[in-house]
XYZ file of C-alpha atoms in Angstrom:
425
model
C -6.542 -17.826 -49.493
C -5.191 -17.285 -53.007
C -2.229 -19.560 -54.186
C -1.065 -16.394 -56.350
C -0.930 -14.217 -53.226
C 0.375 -16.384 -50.029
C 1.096 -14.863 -46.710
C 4.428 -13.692 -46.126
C 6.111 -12.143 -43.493
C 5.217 -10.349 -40.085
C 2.980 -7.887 -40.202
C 4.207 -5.670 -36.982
C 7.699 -5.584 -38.843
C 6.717 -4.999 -42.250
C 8.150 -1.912 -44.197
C 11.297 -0.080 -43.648
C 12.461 0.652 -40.401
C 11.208 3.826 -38.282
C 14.633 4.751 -37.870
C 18.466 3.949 -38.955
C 19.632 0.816 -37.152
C 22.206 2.048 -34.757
C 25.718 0.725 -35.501
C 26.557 -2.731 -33.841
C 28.152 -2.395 -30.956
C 31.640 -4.408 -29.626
C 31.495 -6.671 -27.188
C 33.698 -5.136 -23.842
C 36.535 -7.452 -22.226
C 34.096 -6.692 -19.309
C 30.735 -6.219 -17.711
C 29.001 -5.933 -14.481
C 25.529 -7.894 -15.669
C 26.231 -10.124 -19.068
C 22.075 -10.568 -20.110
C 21.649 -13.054 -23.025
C 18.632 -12.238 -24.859
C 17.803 -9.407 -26.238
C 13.549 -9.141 -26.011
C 11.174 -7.904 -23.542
C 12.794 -9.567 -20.510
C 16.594 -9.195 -21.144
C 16.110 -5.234 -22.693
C 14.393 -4.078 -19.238
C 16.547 -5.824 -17.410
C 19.642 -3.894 -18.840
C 17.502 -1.032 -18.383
C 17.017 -1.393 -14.689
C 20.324 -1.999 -13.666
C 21.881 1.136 -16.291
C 19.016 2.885 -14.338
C 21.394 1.760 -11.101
C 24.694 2.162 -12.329
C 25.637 -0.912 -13.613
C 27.594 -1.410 -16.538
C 25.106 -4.588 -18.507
C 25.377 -5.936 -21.239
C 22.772 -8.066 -23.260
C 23.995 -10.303 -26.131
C 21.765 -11.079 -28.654
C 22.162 -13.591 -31.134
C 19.834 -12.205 -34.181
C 18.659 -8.531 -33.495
C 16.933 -7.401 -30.609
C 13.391 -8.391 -30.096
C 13.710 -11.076 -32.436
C 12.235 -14.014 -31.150
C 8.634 -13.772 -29.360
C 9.288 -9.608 -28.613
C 8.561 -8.866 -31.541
C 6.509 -11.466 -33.372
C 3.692 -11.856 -30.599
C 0.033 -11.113 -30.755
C 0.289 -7.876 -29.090
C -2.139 -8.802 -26.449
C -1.659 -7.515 -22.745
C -2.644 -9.867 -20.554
C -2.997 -9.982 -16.707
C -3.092 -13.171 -15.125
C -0.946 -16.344 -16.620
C -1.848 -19.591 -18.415
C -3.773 -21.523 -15.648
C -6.867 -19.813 -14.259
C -7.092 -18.513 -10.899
C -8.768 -21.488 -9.342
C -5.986 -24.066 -10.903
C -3.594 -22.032 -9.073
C -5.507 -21.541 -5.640
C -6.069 -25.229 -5.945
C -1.890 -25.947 -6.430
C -0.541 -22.842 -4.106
C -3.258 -22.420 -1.973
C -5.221 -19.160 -1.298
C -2.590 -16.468 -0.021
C 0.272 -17.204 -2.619
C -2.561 -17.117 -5.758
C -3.603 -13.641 -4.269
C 0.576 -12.375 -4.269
C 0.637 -13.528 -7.835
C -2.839 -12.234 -8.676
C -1.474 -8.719 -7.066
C 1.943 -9.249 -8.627
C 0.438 -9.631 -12.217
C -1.746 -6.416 -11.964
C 2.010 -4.482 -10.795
C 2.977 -5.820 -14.214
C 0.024 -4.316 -15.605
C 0.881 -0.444 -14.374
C 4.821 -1.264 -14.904
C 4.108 -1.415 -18.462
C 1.428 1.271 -18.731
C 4.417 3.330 -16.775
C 7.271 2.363 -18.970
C 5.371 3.588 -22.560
C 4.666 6.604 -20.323
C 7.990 7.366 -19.251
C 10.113 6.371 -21.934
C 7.745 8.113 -24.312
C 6.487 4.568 -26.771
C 4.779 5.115 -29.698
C 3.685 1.605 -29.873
C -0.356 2.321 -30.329
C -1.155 1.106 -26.579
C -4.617 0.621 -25.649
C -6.234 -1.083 -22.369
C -9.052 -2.415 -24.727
C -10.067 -4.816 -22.315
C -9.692 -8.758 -22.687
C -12.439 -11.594 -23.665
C -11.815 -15.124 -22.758
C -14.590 -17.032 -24.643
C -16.417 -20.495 -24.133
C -15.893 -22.222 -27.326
C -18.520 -25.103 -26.221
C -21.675 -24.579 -23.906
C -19.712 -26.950 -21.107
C -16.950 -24.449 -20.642
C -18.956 -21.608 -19.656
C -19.081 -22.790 -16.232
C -15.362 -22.585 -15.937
C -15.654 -18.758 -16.890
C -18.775 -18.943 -14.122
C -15.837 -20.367 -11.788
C -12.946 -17.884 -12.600
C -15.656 -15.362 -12.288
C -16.369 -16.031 -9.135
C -12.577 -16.440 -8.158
C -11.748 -13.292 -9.690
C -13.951 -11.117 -7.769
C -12.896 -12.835 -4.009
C -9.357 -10.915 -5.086
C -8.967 -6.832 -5.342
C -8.384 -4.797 -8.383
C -10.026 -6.694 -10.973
C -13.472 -5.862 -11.756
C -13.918 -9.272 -14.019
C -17.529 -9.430 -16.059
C -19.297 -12.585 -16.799
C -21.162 -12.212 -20.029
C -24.142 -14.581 -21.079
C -24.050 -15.803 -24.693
C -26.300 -13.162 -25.449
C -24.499 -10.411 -24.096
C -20.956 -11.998 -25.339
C -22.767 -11.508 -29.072
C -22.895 -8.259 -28.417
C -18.942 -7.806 -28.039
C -18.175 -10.541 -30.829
C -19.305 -10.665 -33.906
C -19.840 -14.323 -34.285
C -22.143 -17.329 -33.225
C -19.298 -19.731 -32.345
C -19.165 -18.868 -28.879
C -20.738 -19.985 -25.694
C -20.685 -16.797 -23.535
C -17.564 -14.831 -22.276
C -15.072 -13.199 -19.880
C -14.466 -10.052 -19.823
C -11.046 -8.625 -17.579
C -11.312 -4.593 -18.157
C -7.293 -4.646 -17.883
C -6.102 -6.236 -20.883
C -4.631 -4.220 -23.941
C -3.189 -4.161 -27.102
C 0.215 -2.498 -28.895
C 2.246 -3.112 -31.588
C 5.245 -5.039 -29.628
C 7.941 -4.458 -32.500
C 7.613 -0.678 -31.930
C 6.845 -1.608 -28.121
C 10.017 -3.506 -28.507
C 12.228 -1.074 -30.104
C 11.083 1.813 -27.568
C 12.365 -0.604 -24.317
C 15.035 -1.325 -26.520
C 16.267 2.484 -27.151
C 15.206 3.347 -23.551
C 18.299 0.387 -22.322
C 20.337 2.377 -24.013
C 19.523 6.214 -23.419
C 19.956 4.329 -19.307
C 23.701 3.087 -20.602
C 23.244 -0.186 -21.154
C 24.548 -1.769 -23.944
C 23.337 -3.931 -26.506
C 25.597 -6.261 -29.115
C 23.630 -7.345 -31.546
C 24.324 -10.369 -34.014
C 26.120 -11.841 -31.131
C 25.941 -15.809 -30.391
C 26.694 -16.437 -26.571
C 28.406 -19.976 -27.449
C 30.103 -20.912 -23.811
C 29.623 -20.143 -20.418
C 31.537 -21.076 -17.778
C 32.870 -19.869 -14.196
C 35.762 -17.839 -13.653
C 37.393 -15.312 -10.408
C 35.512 -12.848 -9.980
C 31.791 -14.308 -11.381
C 31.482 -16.020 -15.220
C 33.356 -15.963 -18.678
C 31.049 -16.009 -21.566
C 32.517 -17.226 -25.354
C 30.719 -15.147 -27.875
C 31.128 -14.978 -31.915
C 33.123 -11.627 -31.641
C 34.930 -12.379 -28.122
C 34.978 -12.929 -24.842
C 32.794 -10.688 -22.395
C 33.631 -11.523 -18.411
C 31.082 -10.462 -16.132
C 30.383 -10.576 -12.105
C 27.203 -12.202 -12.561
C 24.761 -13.832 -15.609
C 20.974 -13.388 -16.806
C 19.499 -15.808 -18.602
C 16.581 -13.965 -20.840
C 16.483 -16.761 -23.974
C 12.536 -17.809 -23.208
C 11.521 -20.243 -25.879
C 14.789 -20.153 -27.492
C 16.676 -21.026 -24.564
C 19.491 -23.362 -25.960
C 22.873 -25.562 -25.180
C 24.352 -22.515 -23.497
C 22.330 -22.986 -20.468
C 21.357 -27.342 -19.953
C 19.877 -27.096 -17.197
C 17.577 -23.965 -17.885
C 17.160 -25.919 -21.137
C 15.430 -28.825 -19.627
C 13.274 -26.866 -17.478
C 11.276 -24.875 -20.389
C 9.776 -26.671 -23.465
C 9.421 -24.022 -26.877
C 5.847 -24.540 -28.677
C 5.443 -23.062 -31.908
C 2.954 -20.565 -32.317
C 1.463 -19.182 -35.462
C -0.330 -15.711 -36.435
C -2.193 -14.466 -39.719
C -3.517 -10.909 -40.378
C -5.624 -10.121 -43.480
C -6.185 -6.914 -45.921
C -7.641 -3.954 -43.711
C -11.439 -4.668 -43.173
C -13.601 -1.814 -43.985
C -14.446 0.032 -40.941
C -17.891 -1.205 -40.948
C -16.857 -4.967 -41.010
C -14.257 -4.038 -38.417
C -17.173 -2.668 -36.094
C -19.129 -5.931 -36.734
C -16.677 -8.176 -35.444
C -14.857 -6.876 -32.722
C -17.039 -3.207 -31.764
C -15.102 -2.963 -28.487
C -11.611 -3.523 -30.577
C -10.925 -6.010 -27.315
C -8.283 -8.424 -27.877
C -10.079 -11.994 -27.526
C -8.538 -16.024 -26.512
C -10.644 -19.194 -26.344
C -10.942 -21.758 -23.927
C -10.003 -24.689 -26.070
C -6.221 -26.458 -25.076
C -5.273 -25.705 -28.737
C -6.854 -22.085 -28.368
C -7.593 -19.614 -30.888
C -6.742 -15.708 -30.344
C -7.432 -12.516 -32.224
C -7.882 -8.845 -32.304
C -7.720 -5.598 -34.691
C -4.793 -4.078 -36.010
C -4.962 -0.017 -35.549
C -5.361 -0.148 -39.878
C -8.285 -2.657 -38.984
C -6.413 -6.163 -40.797
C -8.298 -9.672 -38.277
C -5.030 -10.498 -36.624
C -5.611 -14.468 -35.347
C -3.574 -16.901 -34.354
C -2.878 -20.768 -32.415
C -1.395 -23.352 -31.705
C -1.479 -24.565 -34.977
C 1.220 -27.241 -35.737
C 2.940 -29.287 -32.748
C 5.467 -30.794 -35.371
C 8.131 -28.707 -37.978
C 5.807 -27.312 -40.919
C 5.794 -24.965 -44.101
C 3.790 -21.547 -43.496
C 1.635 -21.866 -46.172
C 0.322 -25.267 -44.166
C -0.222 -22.809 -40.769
C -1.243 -20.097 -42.372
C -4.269 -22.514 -44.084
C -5.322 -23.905 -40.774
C -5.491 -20.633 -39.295
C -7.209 -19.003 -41.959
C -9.907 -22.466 -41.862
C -10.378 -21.736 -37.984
C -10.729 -17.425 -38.559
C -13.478 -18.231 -41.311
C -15.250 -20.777 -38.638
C -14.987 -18.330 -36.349
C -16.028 -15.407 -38.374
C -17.837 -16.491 -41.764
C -18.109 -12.742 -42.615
C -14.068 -13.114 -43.663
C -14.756 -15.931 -46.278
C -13.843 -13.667 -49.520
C -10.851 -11.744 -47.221
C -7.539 -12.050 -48.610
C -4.558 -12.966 -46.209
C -1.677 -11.066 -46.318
C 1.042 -12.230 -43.510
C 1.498 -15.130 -41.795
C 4.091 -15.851 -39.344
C 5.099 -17.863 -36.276
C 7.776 -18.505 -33.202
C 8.218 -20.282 -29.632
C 6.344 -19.297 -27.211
C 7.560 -21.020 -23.939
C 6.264 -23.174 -21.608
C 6.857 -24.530 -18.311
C 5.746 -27.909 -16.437
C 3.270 -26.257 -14.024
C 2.331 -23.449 -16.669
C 3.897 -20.293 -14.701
C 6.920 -18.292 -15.150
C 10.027 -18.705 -13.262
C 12.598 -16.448 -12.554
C 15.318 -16.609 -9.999
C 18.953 -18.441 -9.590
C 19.890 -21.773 -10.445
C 23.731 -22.828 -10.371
C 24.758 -19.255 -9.474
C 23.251 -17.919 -12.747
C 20.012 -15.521 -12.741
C 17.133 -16.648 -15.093
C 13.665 -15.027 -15.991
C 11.322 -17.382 -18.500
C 8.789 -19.299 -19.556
C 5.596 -17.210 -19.892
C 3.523 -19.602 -21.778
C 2.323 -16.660 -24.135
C 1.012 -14.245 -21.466
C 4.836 -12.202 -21.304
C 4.084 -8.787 -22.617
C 3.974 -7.264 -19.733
C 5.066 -9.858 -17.156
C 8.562 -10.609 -19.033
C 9.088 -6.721 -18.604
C 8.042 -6.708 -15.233
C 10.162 -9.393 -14.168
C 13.101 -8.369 -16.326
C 13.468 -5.092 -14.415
C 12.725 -6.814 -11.099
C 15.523 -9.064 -11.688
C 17.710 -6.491 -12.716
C 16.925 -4.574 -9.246
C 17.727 -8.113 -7.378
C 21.000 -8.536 -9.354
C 22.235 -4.183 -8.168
C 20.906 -5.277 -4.095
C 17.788 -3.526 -4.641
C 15.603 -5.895 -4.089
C 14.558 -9.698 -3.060
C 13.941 -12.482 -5.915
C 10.572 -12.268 -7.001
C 8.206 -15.224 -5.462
C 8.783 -16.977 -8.648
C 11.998 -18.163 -7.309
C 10.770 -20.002 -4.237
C 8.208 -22.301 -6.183
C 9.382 -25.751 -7.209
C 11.031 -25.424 -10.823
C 11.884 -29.644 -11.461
C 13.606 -30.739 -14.963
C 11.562 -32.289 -17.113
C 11.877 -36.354 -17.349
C 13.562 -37.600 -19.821
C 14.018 -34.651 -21.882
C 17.439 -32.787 -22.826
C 16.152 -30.166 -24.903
C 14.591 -31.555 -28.172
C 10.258 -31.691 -27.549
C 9.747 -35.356 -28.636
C 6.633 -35.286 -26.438
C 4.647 -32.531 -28.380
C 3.351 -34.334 -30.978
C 1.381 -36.789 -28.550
C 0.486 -33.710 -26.624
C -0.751 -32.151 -29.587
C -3.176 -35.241 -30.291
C -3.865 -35.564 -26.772
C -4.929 -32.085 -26.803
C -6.770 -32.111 -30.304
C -9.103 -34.833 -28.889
C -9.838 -33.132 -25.575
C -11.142 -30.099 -27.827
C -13.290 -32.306 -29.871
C -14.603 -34.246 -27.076
């Protein structure tokens, strides 16, 4: 990577807009839903209940889609962050089946939504790898494998090394997992489409709008915002991993990890082909993992966990670009052109949570698989919130506080070292 040209920027949310930015909107003496966040979650949400007749409200701090919605990979994932058996072994065999069934919903929610709403946002079910990155974890894939195909609908492939070569242009791997039902899409123009469809419903969104204090009043809440008061009959709490003071308790419960992302130049088309012939998008099994895929113009979009502690993006944007030449030597002489990074956020037992705690409605922590789920879950709350609907099974599991810890990750350094050596163990 050349000190002359460093990586700047996002690269889903580089150039001018599509479109003008529509005007912001004031913040009404009163609402029916008061959402605070304005990405994937808090957007359908106000979408589903405008879709109902309610009169919501998201506030947004920055500009919609600005955290995680619009910074992400842009990989479509089913499942969540432990494997199947971790969660058969913690919920036993009939809840792990409702969430297995739940996820796959998500799935053809989203695939329904860019239908209906009529998303540009280059969608593709591409398929997703999950790779061994050392010889012992290929009988973990053997395991999830095997898990996988005791519940319907998802047609999982174990792939030997041999065969994984064939989908991955690279040595570094120990053999694969392929799940036919992930995808790809561009989530700022994903983003933006959920975002105009919340507002063809009704709903309405205030951008540049800090929710500062929230408190109980007749009727439901009050909320303090930097350009006035909103009160509302009831709250949703959409911040993910920049949930903040607003909320303490919510803020104790989720923990924000940075994550960071660099694409290159566009690849020729026969490099492109080399690497990645499928175009799938592709995670590894390490604890500090590595992911990656092709951008529709053919740029090696790859990304990590690569700093547990405050950094500059030139340092990221290095260590990625060290672990994408590891990974692929063919990119040695590429030149990186963005480089980037956010929260994703994370939760004790790894799963996202979304019900009612104090009277106020809350869907988070996705720990990086929330594409489609944080849409999913954002319209099912919505429904719950109108009467439509129960609380999703999220609600009923156990969703403790975190010890010792009021909001500011002191612990993620250790983890990060604690999780370094387990990879190079």
């Amino acid at each position: 990577m050349s000190a002359a040209h460093p990586p700047s920027g996002c690269l889903w949310t580089d150039g001018p807009p599509s479109a003008p930015a529509p005007p912001d909107e004031p913040v009404p003496a009163r609402a029916d839903v008061a959402i605070v966040g304005g990405g994937y979650t808090g957007l359908s949400a106000a979408r589903a209940l405008a879709r109902l007749g309610a009169h919501a409200v998201v506030l947004e701090r920055e500009t919609a889609g600005w955290g995680a919605s619009s910074r992400n990979g842009g990989m479509v994932l089913s499942g969540y962050k432990p494997a199947t058996t971790a969660i058969a072994r913690r919920l036993g065999d009939a809840p792990t089946a409702e969430l297995h069934a739940l996820s796959l919903d998500a799935l053809r929610a989203l695939e329904e939504l860019i239908a209906g709403e009529g998303i540009a946002c280059e969608y593709s079910r591409c398929g997703h790898l999950s790779v061994a990155a050392k010889p012992s974890h290929f009988p973990r894939l053997r395991a999830e494998h095997d898990a996988l195909g005791r519940l319907p609908g998802m047609g999982a492939e174990l792939l030997t090394p041999d065969e994984a070569r064939r989908e991955l242009g690279s040595s570094h791997y120990h053999g694969a997992l392929l799940d036919p039902a992930g995808g790809s899409l561009q989530p700022a123009t994903y983003l933006a489409g959920l975002a105009d469809g919340a507002r063809r419903a009704g709903a309405s969104l205030c951008e540049r709008t800090e929710a500062r204090r929230l408190t109980r009043a007749p009727g439901g809440f009050s909320i303090d915002t930097s350009r006035g008061a909103i009160h509302a009959r009831d709250v949703l709490i959409a911040t993910n991993g920049y949930t903040g003071a607003l909320t303490p308790a919510l803020r104790r419960r989720v923990v924000p990890i940075g994550s960071h992302i660099i694409a290159t130049e566009p690849l020729t088309a026969d490099l492109a082909r080399e690497l990645i012939p499928q175009r799938r998008v592709v995670s590894d099994t390490r604890n500090l993992l590595f992911y990656f895929r092709l951008s529709t113009d053919n740029r090696m979009v790859f990304g990590g966990r690569a700093s547990f502690t405050p950094t500059s993006l030139a340092r990221t944007s290095a260590i990625l670009r060290r672990g994408m030449v590891t990974v692929f030597p063919q990119l040695a002489g590429v030149q990186v052109t963005h480089g980037w990074g956010g929260n994703v956020c994370f939760t004790l037992d790894e799963l996202p949570h979304a019900g009612r705690l104090d009277g106020i409605h809350y869907a988070l922590g996705y720990c990086g698989h929330g594409v489609a789920m944080a849409t999913y879950l954002g319209a099912w709350m919505g429904e719950a919130i109108a009467g439509r609907r129960a609380l999703p099974p999220f609600a009923s599991h156990r969703f403790p506080a975190i010890p010792f810890y009021e909001g500011v990750p002191w612990f993620l350094p250790l983890a990060g070292a604690w999780f370094r050596a387990l990879d190079f163990l």
